[in-house]
mmCIF file of C-alpha atoms in Angstrom:
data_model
loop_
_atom_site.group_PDB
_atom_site.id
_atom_site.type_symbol
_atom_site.label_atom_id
_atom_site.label_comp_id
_atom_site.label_asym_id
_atom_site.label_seq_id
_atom_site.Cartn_x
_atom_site.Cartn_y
_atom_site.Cartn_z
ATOM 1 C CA UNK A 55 58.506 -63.104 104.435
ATOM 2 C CA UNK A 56 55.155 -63.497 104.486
ATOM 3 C CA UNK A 57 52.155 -65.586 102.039
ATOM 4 C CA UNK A 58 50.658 -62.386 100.361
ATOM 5 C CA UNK A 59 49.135 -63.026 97.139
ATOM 6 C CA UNK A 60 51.088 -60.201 95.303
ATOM 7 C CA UNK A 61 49.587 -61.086 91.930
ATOM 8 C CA UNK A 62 47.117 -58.376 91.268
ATOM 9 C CA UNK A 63 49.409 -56.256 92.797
ATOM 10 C CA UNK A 64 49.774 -52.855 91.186
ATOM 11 C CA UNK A 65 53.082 -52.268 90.593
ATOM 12 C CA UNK A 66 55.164 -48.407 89.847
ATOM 13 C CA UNK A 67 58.482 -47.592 89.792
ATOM 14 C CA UNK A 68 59.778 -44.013 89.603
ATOM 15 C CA UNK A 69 60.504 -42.665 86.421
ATOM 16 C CA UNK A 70 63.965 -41.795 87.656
ATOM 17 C CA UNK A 71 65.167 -45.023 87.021
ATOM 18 C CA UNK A 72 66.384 -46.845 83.841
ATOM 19 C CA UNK A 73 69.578 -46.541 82.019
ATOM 20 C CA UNK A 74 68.825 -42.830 80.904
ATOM 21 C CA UNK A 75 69.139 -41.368 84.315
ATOM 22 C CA UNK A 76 72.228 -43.723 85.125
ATOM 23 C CA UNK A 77 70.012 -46.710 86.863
ATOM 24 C CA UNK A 78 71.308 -49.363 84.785
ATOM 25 C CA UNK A 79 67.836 -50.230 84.819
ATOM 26 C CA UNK A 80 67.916 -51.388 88.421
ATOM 27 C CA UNK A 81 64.688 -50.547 90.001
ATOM 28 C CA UNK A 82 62.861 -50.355 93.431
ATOM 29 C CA UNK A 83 59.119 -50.810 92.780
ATOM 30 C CA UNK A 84 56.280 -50.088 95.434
ATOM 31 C CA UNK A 85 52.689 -51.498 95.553
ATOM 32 C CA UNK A 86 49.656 -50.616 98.057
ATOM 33 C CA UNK A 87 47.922 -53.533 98.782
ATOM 34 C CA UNK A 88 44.321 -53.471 99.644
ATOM 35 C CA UNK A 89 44.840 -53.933 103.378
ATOM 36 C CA UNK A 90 46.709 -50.693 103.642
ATOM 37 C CA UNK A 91 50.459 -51.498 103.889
ATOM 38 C CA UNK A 92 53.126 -50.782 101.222
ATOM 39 C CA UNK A 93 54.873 -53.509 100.017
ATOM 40 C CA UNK A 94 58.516 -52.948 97.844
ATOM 41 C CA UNK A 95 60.755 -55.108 95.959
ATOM 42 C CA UNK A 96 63.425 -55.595 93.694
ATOM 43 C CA UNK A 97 62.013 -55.124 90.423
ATOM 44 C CA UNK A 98 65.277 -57.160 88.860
ATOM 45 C CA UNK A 99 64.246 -60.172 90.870
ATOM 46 C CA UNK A 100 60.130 -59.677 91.536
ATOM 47 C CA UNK A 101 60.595 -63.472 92.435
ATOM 48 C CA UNK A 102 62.400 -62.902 95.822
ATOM 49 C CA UNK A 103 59.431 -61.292 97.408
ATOM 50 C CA UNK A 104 58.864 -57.894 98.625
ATOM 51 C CA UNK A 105 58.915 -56.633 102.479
ATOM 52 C CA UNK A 106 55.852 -54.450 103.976
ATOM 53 C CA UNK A 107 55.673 -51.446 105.226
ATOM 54 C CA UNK A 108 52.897 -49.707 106.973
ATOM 55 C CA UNK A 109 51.581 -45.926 105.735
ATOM 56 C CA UNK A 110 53.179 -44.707 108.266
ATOM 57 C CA UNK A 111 56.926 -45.880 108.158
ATOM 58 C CA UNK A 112 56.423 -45.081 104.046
ATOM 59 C CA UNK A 113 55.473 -41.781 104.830
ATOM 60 C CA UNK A 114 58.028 -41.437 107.461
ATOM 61 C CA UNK A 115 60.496 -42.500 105.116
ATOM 62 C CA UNK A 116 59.503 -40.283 102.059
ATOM 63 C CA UNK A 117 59.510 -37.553 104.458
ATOM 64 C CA UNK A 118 63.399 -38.233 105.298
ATOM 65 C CA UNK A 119 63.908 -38.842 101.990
ATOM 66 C CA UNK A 120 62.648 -35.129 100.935
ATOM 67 C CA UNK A 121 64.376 -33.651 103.548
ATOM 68 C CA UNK A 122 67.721 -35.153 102.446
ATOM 69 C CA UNK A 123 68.562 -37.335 105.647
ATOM 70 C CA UNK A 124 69.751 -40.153 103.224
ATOM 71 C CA UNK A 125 71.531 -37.679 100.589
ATOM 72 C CA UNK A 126 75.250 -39.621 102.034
ATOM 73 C CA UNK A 127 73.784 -42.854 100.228
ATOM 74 C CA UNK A 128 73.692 -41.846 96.834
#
């Protein structure tokens, strides 16, 4: 955990989520911050803080994600 202010935060979460698509609504929602990491949290419980990532592990991670590497989780 760490003390970032999250509160002007800019918060999205895909539009793939919500009880249309079969989410339940349970959503992940990401933020960039204004010192260049990534921060993501449970959008059911915003209260329990987010972890950071930097660019770079987000974009490695998207990257895996698009090239199906985590396909077995869903």
């Amino acid at each position: 955990m760490t003390d970032t202010d999250l509160s002007r935060a800019a918060w999205r979460t895909s539009s793939f989520t919500g009880g249309a698509n079969g989410g339940g609504g349970s959503c992940v929602e990401v933020a960039a911050l204004e010192d260049g990491r990534i921060a993501v949290r449970n959008s059911n419980h915003p209260d329990r803080g987010a972890v950071f990532f930097t660019r770079t592990e987000m974009d490695a991670w998207i990257k895996g994600v698009k090239a199906g590497e985590f396909d077995d989780m869903t």
